[in-house]
PDB file of C-alpha atoms in Angstrom:
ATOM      1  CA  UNK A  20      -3.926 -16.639   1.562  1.00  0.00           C
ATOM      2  CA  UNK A  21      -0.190 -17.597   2.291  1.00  0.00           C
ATOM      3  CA  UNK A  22       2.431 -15.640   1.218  1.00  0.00           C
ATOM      4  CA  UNK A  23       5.987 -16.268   1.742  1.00  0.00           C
ATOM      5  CA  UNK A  24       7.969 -13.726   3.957  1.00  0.00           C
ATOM      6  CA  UNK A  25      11.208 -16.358   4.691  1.00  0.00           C
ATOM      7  CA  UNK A  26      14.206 -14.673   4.130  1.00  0.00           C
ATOM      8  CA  UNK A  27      12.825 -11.273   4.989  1.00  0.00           C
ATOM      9  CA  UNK A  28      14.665  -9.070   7.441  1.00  0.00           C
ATOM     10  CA  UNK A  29      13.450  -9.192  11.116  1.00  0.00           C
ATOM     11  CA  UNK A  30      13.436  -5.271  10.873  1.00  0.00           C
ATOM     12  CA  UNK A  31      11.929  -5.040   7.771  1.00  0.00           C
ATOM     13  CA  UNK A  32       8.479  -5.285   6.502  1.00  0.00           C
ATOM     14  CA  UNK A  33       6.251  -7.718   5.426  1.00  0.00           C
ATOM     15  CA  UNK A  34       3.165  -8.594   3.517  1.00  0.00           C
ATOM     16  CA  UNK A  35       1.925  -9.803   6.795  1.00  0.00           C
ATOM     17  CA  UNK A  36       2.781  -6.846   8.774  1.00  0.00           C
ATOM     18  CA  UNK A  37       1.061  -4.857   6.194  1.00  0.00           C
ATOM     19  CA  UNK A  38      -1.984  -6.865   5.798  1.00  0.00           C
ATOM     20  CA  UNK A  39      -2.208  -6.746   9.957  1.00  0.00           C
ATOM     21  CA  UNK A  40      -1.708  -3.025   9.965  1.00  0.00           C
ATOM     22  CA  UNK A  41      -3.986  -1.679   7.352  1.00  0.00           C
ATOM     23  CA  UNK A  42      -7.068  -4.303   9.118  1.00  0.00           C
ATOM     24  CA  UNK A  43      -7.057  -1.856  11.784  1.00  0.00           C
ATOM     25  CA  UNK A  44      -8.554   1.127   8.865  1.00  0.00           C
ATOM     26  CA  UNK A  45     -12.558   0.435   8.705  1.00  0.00           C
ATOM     27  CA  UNK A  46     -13.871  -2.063   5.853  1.00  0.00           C
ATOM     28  CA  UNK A  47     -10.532  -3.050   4.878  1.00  0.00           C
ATOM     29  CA  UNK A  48     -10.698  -6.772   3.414  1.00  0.00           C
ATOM     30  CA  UNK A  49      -8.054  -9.205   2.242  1.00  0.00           C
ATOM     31  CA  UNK A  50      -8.707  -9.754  -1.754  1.00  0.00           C
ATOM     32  CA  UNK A  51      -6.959 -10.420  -4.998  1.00  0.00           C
ATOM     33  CA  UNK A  52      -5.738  -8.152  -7.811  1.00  0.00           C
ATOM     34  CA  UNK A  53      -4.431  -9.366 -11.003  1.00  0.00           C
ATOM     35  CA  UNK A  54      -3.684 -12.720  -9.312  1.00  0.00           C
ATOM     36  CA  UNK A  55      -1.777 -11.544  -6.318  1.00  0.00           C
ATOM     37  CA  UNK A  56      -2.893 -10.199  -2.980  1.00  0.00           C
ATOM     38  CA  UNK A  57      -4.494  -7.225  -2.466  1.00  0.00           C
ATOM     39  CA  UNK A  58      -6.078  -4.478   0.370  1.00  0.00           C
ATOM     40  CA  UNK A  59      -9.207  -3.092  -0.658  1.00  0.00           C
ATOM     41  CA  UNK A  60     -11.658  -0.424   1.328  1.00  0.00           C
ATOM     42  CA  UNK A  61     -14.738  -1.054   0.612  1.00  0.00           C
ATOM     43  CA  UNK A  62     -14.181  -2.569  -2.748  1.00  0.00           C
ATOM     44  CA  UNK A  63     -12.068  -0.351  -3.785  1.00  0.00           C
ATOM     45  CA  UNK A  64      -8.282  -1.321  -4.297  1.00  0.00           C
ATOM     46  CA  UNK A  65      -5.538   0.651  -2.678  1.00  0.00           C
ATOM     47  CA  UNK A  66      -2.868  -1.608  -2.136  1.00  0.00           C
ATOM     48  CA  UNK A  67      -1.343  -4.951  -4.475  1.00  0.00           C
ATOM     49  CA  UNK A  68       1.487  -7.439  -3.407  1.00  0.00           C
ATOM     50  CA  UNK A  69       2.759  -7.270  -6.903  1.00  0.00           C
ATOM     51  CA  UNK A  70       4.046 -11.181  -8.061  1.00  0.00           C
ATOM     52  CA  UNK A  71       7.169 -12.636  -6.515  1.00  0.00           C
ATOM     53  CA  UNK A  72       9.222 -11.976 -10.287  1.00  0.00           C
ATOM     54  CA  UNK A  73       7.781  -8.739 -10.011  1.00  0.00           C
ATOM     55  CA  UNK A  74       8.305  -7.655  -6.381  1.00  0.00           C
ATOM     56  CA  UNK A  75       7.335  -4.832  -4.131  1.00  0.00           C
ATOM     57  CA  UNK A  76       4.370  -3.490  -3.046  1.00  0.00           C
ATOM     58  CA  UNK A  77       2.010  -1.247  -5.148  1.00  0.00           C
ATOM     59  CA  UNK A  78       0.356   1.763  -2.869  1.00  0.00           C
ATOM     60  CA  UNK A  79      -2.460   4.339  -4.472  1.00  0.00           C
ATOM     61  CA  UNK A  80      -0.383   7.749  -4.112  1.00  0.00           C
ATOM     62  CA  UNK A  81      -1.228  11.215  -5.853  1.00  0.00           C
ATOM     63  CA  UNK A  82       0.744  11.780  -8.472  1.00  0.00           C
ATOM     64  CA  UNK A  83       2.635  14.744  -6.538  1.00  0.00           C
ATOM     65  CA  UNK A  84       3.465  12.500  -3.686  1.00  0.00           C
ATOM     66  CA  UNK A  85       4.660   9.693  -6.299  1.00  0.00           C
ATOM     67  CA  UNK A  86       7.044  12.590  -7.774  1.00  0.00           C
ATOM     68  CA  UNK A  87       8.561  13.381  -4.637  1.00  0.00           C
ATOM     69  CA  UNK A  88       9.049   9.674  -2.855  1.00  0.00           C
ATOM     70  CA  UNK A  89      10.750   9.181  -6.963  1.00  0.00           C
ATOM     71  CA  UNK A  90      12.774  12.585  -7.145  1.00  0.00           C
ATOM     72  CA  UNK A  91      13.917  12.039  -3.467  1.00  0.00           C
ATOM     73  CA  UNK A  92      16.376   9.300  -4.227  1.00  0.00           C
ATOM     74  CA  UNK A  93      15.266   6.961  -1.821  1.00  0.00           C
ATOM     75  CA  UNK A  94      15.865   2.938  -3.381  1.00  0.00           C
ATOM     76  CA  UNK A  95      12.774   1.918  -1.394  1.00  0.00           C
ATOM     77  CA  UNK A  96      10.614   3.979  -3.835  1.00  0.00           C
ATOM     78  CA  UNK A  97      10.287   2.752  -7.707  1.00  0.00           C
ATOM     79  CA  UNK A  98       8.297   2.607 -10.719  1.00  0.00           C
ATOM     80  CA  UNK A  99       7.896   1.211 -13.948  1.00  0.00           C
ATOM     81  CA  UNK A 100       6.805   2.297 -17.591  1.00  0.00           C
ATOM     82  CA  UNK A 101       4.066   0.532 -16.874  1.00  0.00           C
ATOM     83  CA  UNK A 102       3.005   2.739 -14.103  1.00  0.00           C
ATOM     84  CA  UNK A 103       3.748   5.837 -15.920  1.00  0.00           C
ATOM     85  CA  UNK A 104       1.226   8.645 -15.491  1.00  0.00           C
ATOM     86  CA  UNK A 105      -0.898   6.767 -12.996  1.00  0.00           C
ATOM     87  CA  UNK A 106      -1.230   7.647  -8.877  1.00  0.00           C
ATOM     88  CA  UNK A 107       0.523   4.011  -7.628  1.00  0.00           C
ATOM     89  CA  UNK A 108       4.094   3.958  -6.239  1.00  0.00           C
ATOM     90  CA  UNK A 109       5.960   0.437  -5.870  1.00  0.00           C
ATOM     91  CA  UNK A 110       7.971   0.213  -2.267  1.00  0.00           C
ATOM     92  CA  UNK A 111      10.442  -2.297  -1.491  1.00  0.00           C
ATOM     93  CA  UNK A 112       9.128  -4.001   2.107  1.00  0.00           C
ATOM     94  CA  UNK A 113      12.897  -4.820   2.685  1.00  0.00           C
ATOM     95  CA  UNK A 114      14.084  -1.439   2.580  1.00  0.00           C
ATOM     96  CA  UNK A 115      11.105   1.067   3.658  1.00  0.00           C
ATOM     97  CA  UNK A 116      10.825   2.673   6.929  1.00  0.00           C
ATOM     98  CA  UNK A 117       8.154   1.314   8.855  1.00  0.00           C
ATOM     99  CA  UNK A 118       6.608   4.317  10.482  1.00  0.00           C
ATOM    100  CA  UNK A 119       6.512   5.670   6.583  1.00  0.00           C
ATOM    101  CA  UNK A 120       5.183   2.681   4.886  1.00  0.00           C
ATOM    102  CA  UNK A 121       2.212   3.096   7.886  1.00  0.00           C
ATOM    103  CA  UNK A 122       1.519   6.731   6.736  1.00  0.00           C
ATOM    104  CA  UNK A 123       1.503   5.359   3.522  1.00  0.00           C
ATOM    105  CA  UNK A 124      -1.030   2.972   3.750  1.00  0.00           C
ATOM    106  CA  UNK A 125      -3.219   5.272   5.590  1.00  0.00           C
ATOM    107  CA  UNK A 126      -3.157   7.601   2.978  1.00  0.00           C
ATOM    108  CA  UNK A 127      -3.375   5.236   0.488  1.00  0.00           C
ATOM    109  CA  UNK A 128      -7.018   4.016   2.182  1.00  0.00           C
ATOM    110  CA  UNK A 129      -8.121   7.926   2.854  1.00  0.00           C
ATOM    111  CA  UNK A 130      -7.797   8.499  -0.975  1.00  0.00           C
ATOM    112  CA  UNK A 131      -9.982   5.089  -1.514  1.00  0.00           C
ATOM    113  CA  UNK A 132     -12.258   5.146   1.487  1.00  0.00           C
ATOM    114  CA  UNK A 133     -15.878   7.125   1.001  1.00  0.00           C
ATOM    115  CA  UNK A 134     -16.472  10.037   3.182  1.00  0.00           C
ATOM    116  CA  UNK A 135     -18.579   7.936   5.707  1.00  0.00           C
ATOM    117  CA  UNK A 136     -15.337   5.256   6.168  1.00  0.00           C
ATOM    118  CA  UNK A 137     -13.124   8.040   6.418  1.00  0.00           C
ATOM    119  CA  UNK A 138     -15.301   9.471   9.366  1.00  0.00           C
ATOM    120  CA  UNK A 139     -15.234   6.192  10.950  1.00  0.00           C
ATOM    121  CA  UNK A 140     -11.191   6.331  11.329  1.00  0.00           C
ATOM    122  CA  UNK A 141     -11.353   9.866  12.181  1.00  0.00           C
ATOM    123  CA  UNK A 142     -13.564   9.753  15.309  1.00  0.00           C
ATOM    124  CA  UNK A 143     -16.030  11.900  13.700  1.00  0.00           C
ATOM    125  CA  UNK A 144     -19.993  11.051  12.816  1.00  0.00           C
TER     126      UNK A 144
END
């Protein structure tokens, strides 16, 4: 699956980078959502490269966690009506902090992962 990151910062991220970083999380797999890339653990979706028009990237969050990345100002955080009420957050890849966007992925595959996966990550058996 190609996706186009020209034109992308050198220090920002990218689909690719995000793809790359969330294959090191057990029985993470490359799929589709809705037409567009997706990241799903074991099945289950927790991440969507929303369409180019669209932009962003859509990450599983709790709803609390959506309310404060939203309330905190930050332009790298957005939703839309659409998304109202639900646990996903949109980021912008050109303008999130790496080391954040990481923590966010994890904890968008802990909230999808089954006990057993999570275990896996977390050294434990």
């Amino acid at each position: 699956m190609s996706i186009d990151t020209e034109g992308v910062g050198a220090d920002s991220s990218t689909w690719r980078s995000v793809v790359e970083f969330a294959q090191t999380l057990p029985k993470v797999a490359l799929s589709t959502s809705y037409g567009t890339p997706a990241l799903k653990v074991a099945g289950k979706l927790f991440a969507r490269l929303r369409a180019e028009a669209e932009g962003g990237l859509l990450l599983v969050c709790r709803l609390d966690e959506k309310q404060a990345l939203l309330s905190g100002g930050s332009p790298a955080f957005y939703t839309t009506p659409h998304y109202d009420g639900y646990g996903y957050i949109i980021v912008d890849l050109d303008l999130v902090d790496r080391d954040e966007l990481r923590e966010m992925i994890v904890a968008a595959w802990r909230d999808k992962a089954t006990p057993t996966v999570r275990k896996q990550y977390d050294g434990t058996d």
